[in-house]
XYZ file of C-alpha atoms in Angstrom:
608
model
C 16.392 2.740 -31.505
C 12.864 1.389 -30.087
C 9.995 1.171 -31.984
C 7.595 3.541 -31.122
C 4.590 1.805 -32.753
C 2.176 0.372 -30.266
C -1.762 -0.081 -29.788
C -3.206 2.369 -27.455
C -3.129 0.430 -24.385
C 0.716 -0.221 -25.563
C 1.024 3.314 -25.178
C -0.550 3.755 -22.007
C 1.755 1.321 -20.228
C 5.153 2.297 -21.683
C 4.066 5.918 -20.504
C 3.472 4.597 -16.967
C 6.586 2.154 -16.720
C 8.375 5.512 -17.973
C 7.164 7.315 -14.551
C 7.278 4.301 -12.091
C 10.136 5.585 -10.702
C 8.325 9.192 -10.057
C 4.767 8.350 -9.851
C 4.091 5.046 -8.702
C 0.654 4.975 -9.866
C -1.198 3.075 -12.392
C -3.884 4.441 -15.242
C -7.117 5.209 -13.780
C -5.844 6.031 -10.216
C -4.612 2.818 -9.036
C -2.090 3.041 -7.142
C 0.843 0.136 -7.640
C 0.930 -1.504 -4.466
C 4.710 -0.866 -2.811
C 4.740 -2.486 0.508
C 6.907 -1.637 3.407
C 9.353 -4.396 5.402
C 7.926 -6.676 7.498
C 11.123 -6.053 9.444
C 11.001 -3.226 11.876
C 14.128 -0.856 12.083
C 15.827 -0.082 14.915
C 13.977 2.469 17.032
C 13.434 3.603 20.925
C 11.036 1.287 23.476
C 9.224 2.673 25.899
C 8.447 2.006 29.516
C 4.595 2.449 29.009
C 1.906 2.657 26.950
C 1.808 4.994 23.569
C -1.608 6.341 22.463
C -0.320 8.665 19.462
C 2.203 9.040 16.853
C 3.110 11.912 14.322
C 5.560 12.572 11.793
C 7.252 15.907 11.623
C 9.492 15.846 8.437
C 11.918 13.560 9.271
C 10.999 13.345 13.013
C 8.579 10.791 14.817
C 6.507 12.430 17.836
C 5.108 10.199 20.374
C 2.681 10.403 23.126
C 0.901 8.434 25.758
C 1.627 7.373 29.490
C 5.466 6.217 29.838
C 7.874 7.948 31.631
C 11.147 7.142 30.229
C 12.844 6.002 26.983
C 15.415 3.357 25.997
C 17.772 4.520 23.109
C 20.924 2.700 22.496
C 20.945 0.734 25.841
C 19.866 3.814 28.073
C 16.774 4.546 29.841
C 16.632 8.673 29.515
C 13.510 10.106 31.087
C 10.909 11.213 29.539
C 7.340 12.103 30.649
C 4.372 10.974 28.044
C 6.011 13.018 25.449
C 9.325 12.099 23.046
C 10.554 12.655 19.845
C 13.303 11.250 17.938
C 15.037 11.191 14.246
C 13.207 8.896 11.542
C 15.984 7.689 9.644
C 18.261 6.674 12.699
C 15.984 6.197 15.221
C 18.029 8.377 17.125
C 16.322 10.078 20.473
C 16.150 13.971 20.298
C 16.696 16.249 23.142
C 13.002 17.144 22.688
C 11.583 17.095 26.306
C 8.441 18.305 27.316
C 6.359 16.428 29.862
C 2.989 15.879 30.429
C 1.215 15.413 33.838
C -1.667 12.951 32.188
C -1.767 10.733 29.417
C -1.286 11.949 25.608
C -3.783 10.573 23.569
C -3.173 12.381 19.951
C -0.723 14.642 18.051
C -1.182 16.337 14.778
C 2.311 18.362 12.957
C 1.640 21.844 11.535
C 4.928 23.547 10.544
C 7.311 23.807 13.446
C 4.677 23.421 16.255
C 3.443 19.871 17.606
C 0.064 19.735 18.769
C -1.033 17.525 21.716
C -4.645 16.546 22.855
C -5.002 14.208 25.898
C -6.179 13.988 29.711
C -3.365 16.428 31.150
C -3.655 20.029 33.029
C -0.303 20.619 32.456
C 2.647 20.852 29.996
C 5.856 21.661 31.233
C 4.333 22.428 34.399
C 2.418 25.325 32.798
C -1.021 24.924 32.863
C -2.619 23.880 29.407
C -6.167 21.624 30.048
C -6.226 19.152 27.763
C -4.825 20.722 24.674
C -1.712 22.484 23.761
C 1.073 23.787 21.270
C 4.678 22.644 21.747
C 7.291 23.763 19.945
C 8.354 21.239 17.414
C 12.718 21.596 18.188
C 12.155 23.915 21.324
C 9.788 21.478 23.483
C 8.322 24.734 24.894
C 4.577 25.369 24.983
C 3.438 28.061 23.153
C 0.562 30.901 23.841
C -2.414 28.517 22.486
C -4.063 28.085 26.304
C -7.643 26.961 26.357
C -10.043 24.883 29.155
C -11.347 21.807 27.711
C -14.442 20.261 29.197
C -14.506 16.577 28.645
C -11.892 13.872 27.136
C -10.200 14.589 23.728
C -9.447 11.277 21.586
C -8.228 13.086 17.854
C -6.426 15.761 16.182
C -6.182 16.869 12.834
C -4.562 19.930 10.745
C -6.313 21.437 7.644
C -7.714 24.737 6.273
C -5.964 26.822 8.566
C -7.512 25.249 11.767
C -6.527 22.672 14.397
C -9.984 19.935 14.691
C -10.788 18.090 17.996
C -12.758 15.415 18.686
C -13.509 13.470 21.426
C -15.998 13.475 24.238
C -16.164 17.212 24.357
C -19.362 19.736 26.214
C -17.534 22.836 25.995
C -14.226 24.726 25.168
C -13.581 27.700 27.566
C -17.382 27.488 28.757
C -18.724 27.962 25.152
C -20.722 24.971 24.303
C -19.365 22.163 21.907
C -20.805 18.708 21.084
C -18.231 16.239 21.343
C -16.448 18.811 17.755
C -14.096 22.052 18.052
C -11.778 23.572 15.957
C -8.793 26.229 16.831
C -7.353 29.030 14.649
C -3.767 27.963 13.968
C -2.400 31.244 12.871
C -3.530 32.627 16.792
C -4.800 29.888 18.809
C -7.831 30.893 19.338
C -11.333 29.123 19.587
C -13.129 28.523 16.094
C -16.329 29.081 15.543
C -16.255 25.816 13.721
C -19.024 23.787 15.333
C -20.579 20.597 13.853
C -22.298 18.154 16.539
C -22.287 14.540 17.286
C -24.539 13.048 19.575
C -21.886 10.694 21.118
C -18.318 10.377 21.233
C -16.199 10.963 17.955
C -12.878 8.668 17.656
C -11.457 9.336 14.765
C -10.629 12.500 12.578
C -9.365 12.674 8.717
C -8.772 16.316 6.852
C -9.211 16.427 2.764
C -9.365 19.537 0.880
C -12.791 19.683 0.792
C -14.068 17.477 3.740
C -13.182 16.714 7.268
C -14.630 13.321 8.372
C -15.620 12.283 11.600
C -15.675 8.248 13.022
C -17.061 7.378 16.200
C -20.137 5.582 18.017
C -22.302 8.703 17.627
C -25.819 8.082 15.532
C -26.459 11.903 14.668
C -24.400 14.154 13.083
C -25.644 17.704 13.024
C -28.940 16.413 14.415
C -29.642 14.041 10.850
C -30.179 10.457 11.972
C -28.509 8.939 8.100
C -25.405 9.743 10.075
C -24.189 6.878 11.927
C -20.648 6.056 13.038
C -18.980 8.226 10.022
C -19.915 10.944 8.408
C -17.838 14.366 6.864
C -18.752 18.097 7.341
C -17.571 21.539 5.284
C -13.525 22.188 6.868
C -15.112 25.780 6.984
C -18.343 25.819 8.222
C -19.020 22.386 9.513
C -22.169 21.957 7.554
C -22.981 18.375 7.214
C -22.090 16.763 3.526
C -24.849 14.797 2.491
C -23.452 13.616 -0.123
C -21.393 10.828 1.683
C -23.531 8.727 2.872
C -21.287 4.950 4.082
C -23.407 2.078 6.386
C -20.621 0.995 9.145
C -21.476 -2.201 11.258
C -20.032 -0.704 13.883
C -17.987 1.585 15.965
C -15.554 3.579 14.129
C -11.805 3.453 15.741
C -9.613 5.036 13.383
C -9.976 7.181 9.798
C -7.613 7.721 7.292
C -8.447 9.757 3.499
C -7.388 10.414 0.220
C -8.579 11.575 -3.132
C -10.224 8.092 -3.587
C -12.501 8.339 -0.028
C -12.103 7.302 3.442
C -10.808 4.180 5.307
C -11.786 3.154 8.543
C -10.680 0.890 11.367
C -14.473 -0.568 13.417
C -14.572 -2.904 16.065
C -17.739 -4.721 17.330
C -17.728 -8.827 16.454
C -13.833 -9.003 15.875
C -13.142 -5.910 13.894
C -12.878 -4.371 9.809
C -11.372 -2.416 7.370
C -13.539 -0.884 5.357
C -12.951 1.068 2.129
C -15.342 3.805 1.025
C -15.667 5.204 -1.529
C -16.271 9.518 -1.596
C -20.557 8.672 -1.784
C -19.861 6.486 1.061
C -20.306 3.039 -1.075
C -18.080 0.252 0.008
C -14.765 -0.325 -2.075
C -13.713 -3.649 0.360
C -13.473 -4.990 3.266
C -11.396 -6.642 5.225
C -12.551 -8.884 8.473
C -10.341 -10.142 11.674
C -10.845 -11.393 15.286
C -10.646 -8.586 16.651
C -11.180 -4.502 16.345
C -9.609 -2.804 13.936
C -8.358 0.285 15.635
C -5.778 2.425 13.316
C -5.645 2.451 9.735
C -3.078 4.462 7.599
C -2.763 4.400 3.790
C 0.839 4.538 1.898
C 1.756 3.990 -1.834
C -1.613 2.347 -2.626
C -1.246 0.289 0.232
C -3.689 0.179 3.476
C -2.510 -0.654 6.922
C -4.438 -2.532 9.419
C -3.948 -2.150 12.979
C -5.788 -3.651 16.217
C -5.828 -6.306 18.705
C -6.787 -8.923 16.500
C -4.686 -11.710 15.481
C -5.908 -13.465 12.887
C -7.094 -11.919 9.200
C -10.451 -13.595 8.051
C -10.192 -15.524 4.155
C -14.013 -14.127 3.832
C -16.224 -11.531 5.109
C -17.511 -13.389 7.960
C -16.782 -13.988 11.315
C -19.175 -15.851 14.334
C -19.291 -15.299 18.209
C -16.311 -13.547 19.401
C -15.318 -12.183 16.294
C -14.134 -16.006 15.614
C -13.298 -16.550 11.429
C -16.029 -18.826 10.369
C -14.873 -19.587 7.101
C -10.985 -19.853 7.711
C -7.909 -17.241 8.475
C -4.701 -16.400 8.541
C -1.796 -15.096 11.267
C -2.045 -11.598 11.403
C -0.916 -10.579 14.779
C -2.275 -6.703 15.099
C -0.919 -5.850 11.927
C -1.874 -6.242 8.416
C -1.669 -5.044 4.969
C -4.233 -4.659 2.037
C -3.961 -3.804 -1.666
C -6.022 -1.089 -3.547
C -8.625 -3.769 -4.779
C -8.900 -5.189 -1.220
C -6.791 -8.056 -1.153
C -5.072 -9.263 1.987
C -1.313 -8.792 1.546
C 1.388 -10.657 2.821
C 2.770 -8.544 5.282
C 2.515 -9.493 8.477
C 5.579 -8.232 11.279
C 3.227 -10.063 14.093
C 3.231 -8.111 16.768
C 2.104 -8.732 19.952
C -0.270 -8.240 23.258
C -3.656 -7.678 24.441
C -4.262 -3.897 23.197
C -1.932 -4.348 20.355
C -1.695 -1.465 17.861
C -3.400 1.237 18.615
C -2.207 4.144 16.011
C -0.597 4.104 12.984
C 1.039 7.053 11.166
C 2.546 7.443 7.389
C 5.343 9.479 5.542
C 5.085 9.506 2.083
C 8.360 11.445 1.863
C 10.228 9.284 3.552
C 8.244 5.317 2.762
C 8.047 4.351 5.948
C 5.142 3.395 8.561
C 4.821 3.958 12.516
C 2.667 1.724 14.929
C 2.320 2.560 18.372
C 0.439 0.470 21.229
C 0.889 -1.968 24.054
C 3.312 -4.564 22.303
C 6.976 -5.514 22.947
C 7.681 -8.222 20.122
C 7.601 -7.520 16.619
C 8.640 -10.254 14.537
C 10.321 -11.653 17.024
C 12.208 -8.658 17.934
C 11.846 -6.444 21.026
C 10.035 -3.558 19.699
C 8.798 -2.258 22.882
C 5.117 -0.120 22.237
C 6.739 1.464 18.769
C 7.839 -0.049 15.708
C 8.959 1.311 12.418
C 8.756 -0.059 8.956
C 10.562 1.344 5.922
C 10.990 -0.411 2.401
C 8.449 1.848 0.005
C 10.766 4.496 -2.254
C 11.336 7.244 -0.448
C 9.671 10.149 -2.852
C 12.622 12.212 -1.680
C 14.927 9.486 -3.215
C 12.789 8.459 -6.637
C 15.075 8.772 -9.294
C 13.773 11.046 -12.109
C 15.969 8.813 -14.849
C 13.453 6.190 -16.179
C 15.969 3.177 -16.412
C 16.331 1.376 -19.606
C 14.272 -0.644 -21.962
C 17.115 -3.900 -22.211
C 14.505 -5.400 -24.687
C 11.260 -4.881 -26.761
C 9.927 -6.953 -29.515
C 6.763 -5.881 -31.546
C 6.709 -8.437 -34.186
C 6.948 -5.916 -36.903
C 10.361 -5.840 -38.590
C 12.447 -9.042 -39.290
C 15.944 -9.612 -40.413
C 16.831 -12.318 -42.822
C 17.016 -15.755 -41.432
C 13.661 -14.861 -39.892
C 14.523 -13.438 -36.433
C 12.725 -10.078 -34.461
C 14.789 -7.503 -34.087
C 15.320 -5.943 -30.814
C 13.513 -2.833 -30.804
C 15.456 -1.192 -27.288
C 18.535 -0.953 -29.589
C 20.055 -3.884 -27.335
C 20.331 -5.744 -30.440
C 18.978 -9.180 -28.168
C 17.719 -10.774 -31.161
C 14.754 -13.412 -30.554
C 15.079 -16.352 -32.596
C 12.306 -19.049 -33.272
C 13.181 -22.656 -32.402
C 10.636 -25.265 -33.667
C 9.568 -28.886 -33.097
C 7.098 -31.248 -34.697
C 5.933 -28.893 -37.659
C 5.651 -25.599 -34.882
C 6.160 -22.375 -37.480
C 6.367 -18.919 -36.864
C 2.956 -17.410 -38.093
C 2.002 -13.407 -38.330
C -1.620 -11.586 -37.780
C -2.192 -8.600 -38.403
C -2.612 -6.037 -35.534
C -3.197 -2.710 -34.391
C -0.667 -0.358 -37.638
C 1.649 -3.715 -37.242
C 1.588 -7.279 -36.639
C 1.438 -9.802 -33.787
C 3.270 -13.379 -33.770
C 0.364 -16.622 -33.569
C 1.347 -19.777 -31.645
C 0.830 -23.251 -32.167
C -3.179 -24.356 -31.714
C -3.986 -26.023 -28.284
C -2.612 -30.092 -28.605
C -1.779 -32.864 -26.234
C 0.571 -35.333 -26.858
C 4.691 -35.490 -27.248
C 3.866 -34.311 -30.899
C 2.318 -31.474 -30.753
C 4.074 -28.624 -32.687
C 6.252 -26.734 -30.351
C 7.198 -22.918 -31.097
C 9.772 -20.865 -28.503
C 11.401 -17.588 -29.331
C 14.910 -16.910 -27.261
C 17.168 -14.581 -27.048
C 21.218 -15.186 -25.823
C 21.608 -14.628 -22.302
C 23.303 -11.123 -21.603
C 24.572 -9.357 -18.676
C 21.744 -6.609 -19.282
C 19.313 -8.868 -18.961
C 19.165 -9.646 -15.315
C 18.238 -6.996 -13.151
C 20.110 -8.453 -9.753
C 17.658 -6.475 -7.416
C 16.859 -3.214 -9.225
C 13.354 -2.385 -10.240
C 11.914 -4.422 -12.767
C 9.106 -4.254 -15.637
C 7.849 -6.852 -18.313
C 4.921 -8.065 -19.888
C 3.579 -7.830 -23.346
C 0.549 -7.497 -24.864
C -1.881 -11.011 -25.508
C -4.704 -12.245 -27.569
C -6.117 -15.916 -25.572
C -9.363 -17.501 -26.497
C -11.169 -19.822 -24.389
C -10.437 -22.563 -26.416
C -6.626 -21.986 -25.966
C -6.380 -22.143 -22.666
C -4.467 -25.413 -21.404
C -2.884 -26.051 -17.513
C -0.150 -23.634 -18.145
C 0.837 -21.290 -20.844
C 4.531 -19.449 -20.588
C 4.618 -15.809 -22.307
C 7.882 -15.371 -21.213
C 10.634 -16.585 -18.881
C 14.242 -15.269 -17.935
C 15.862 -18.412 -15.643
C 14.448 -20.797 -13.322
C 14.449 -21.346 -9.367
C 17.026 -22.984 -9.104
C 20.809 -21.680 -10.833
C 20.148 -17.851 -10.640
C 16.343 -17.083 -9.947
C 13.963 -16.214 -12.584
C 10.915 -13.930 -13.939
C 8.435 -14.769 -15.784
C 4.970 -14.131 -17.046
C 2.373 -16.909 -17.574
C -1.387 -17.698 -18.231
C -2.603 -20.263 -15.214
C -5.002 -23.349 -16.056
C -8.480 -23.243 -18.069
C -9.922 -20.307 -16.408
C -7.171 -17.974 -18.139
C -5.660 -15.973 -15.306
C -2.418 -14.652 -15.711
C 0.187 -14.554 -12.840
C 3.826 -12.934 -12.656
C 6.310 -14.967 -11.313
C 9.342 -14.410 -9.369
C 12.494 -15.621 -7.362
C 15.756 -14.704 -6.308
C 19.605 -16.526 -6.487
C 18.958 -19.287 -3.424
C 15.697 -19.252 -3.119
C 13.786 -22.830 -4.211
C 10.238 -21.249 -3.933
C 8.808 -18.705 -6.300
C 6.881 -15.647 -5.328
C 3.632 -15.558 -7.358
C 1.475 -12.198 -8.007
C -2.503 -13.634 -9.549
C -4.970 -11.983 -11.439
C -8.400 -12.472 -10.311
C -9.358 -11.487 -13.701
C -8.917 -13.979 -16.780
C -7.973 -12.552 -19.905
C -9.623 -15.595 -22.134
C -12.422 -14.019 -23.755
C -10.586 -13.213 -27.613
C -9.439 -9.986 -27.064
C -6.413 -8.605 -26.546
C -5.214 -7.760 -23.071
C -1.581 -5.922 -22.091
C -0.073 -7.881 -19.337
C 2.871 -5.885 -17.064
C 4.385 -7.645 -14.525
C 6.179 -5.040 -12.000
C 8.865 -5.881 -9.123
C 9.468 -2.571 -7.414
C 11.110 -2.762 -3.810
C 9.511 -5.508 -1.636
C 6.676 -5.661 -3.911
C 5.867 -7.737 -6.701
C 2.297 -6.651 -8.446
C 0.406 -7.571 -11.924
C -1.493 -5.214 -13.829
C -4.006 -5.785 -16.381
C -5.086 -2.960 -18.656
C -2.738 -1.074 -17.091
C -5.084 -1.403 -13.502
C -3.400 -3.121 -10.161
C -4.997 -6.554 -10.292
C -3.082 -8.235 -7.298
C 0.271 -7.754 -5.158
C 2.459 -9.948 -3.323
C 5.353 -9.109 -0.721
C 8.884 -10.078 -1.590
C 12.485 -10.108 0.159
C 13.923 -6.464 -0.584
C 16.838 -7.860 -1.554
C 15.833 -10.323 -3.763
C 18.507 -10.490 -6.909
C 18.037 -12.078 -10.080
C 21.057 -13.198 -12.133
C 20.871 -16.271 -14.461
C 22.783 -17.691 -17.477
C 19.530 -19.097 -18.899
C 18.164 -17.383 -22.235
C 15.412 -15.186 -22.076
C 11.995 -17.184 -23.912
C 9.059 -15.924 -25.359
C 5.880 -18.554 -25.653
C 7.277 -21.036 -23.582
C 9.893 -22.545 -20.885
C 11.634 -24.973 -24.208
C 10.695 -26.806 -27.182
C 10.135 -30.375 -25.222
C 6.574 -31.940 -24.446
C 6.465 -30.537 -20.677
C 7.518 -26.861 -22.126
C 4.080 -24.834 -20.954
C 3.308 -24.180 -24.717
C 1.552 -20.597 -25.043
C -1.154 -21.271 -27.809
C -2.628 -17.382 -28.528
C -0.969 -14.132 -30.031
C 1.805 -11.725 -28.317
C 2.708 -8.491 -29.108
C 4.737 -5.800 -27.874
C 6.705 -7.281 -25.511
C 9.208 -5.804 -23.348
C 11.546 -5.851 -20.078
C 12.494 -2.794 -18.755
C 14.870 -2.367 -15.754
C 15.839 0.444 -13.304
């Protein structure tokens, strides 16, 4: 049975690889960046323009200024307001119509809340805000007389938030703010103020924040562009206190902080953090306008199409310091590294909402396009691809290996401590011996010290090749735990290595030139590249380090210390099956074999 002895960080990671499939979160609150297809799925186009998007359980609302639909080949009318299944993409009989455009929804139980430039719904009179029956379609009692242009919705502590360019809600006064009672409709007397127009709403527990191009909030002049009041009494929260460059377009929270879409010279996505200090930022040519978080993941929205390599950008929002394609949609990881995703979309306006379901792991984007990836997509486009939380299986898969260095048999292999009985046995060249240190209640196994030359002693551990090994394209964790010292560093040191590109695919785990960064490696049966996930943070200072690497959906990330150091996209289908052994402290015994030169320890694949 596996050997439960392990270091404290040991323990701290086989906890967490036990609850991937649940949790998907890493120690410390980052969150394991799962990243959706670049692919859209089948879905509805639309004949105009679509300003908002909201997800209802497992239906998509949308609103704007089109007047019909096109589902399966058919144009069906309908008037600035549709709704239609998630999963299918199916259109839904849901039918009210709007006499002006829609430019925000918000979902609250089984009514559907719409915000725009109309008079009417249904042909009943509802001025510029209403409640619409989430199957029926029909308005409901909530009737009010809004005096200026609404721009954003939000749900939260029993109310329903607006925000716009707002003077007054059935003749009582309101600065560019108002709130609704959802259990009767009725006016709030939630009032905060903002001395110009507010974009962008975002509802936590304990804060509702407002983004716009307004320089006072509640008459305090530290409040520019964003800023979060009480959800109960709309007293200003001082305690956030973030420096935008520029406009805010779009907001989007969690326990962590706040994200926001700006414009002004191209555009950015900013990460703050819940005192308003900046976690990252991301810079394009041109505005960030929607921005929606998922799985650890941020998404990026605009009418830019190109992601900036650095922080800076020059006249016209032009990248001064190089780019990448990113046409009006992008991805970035929890430590504010530009992803690989990128569906390029395209268009002037581009994308101009985006919209989340954690239950079901998929994204909406709404806007002016019709291409996505290549594909018509006309003005909507859905992504799916992160585990469905409705679908996480609560069975952790299986450990098919673990080796702690601690028992031996015999001849002088490890035992197999997963009960798989995948024995690792040492095979040696030019004087190479297996040595043991002492660590943590056990032991840990030393390498061969740093040589060049085809002399050099040569130490590889490998285990026979087994079905159980190759986990074809279910989840999949490894890593162990490492000791590196700067002097051991060479151009590349193999922990361990199932396959190669070529025959099968492969994973594998290495250290990366002098500097001592570790990267995770992977590829699938077919491919000839490999997919690489790089720690920005070297692990050659003497100490030991645990090292996971972690394939889970279209996602491929490396943790260090258990925290989310970098993530790369990969094929969703990507399957691994090779006859090649499984190695430990390098690729073979010959000259060229990537020679690891520090101490391992609890080492492990897990899979499912």
């Amino acid at each position: 049975m596996l050997n439960l002895r392990r270091s404290g960080k040991s323990l701290v990671r086989r906890a967490l690889i036990v609850g991937v499939a649940t949790v998907l979160v890493a120690a410390g609150g980052a969150a394991l960046a799962e990243v959706v297809s670049p692919d859209p799925v089948s879905s509805p186009s639309f004949n105009g323009p679509i300003y908002a998007v909201a997800y209802g359980g497992g239906t998509v609302y949308v609103g704007g200024n089109f007047t019909s639909a096109n589902s399966g080949g058919k144009n069906v009318a309908r008037t600035r307001l549709a709704a239609f299944d998630a999963r299918t993409g199916a259109l839904l009989p849901w039918n009210p119509s709007a006499d002006a455009n829609v430019r925000a929804l918000a979902v609250d139980g089984d009514v559907v809340y719409a915000a725009g430039d109309f008079d009417t719904i249904n042909g009943e009179t509802r001025d510029a805000v209403a409640g619409i029956g989430a199957t029926s379609g029909l308005v409901t009692s909530m009737r009010h007389t809004v005096l200026g242009q609404p721009n954003a919705l939000v749900t939260g502590a029993g109310r329903l938030y607006l925000a716009g360019r707002i003077t007054a809600v059935d003749g009582v006064p309101r600065t560019n703010l108002a709130a609704f009672t959802l259990a009767t409709g009725a006016l709030d007397a939630w009032a905060p103020t903002a001395d110009d127009v507010v974009n962008a709403l975002a509802f936590t527990t304990d804060r509702v924040y407002l983004g716009g191009r307004f320089h006072k909030t509640n008459g305090v002049s530290s409040t520019l562009r964003l800023s979060a009041v009480d959800p109960a009494t709309g007293v200003l929260d001082k305690g956030f206190l973030p420096k935008p460059v520029s406009q805010v377009f779009a907001l989007s929270a969690d326990d962590a902080g706040v994200y926001a879409a700006l414009g002004g010279l191209g555009g950015r996505a900013v990460a703050y953090t819940r005192a308003g200090a900046t976690r990252w930022t991301r810079v394009f040519d041109g505005d960030a306008q929607a921005i929606a978080e998922l799985g650890g993941v941020t998404y990026v929205g605009g009418h830019f199409d190109r992601a900036c390599t650095t922080t800076n950008n020059g006249i016209k929002g032009v990248c001064t310091d190089g780019s990448v394609p990113r046409g009006k949609l992008a991805a970035v990881d929890g430590q504010g590294n530009l992803l690989d995703w990128s569906p390029q979309a395209n268009g002037v306006a581009g994308t101009r909402q985006l919209a989340v379901s954690a239950p079901l792991g998929s994204v909406s984007a709404v806007g002016d396009f019709t291409l996505v990836g290549g594909l018509a997509r006309k003005r909507y486009a859905q992504f799916d691809g992160v585990t469905p939380q409705e679908e996480r299986s609560l069975v952790p898969g299986d450990y098919v290996a673990s080796y702690n260095f601690d028992t031996t048999i015999a001849d002088g292999t490890f035992d197999d401590g997963s009960g798989h009985t995948h024995l690792l046995r040492a095979v040696v060249r030019n004087g190479g011996k297996v040595t043991l240190t002492p660590h943590a209640n056990g032991q840990a196994l030393m390498f061969p010290p740093k040589c060049t030359g085809v002399a050099c002693p040569r130490l590889v551990l490998q285990a026979s090749d087994t079905p159980d090994l190759n986990p074809g394209t279910k989840p999949l964790s490894y890593g162990a735990t490492v000791l590196l010292a700067p002097a051991e560093t060479a151009s590349g040191e193999n922990v361990l290595q199932k396959g190669y590109s070529t025959g099968g695919g492969q994973y594998k785990l290495q250290v990366d030139g002098v500097s001592g960064k570790p990267s995770c490696g992977m590829s699938g049966a077919g491919e000839t590249g490999v997919h690489i996930a790089r720690s920005r943070q070297s692990i050659a200072d003497g100490a030991w380090h645990s090292l996971e690497c972690r394939r889970s959906g279209p996602t491929l990330s490396i943790l260090v210390d258990d925290q989310v150091e970098s993530s790369v996209a990969v094929p969703s289908d990507l399957s691994i099956s090779s006859a090649q052994p499984f190695s430990v402290g390098g690729k073979g015994v010959g000259a060229d074999n990537d020679q690891f030169h520090g101490s391992l320890d609890d080492i492990f694949i897990h899979i499912g």
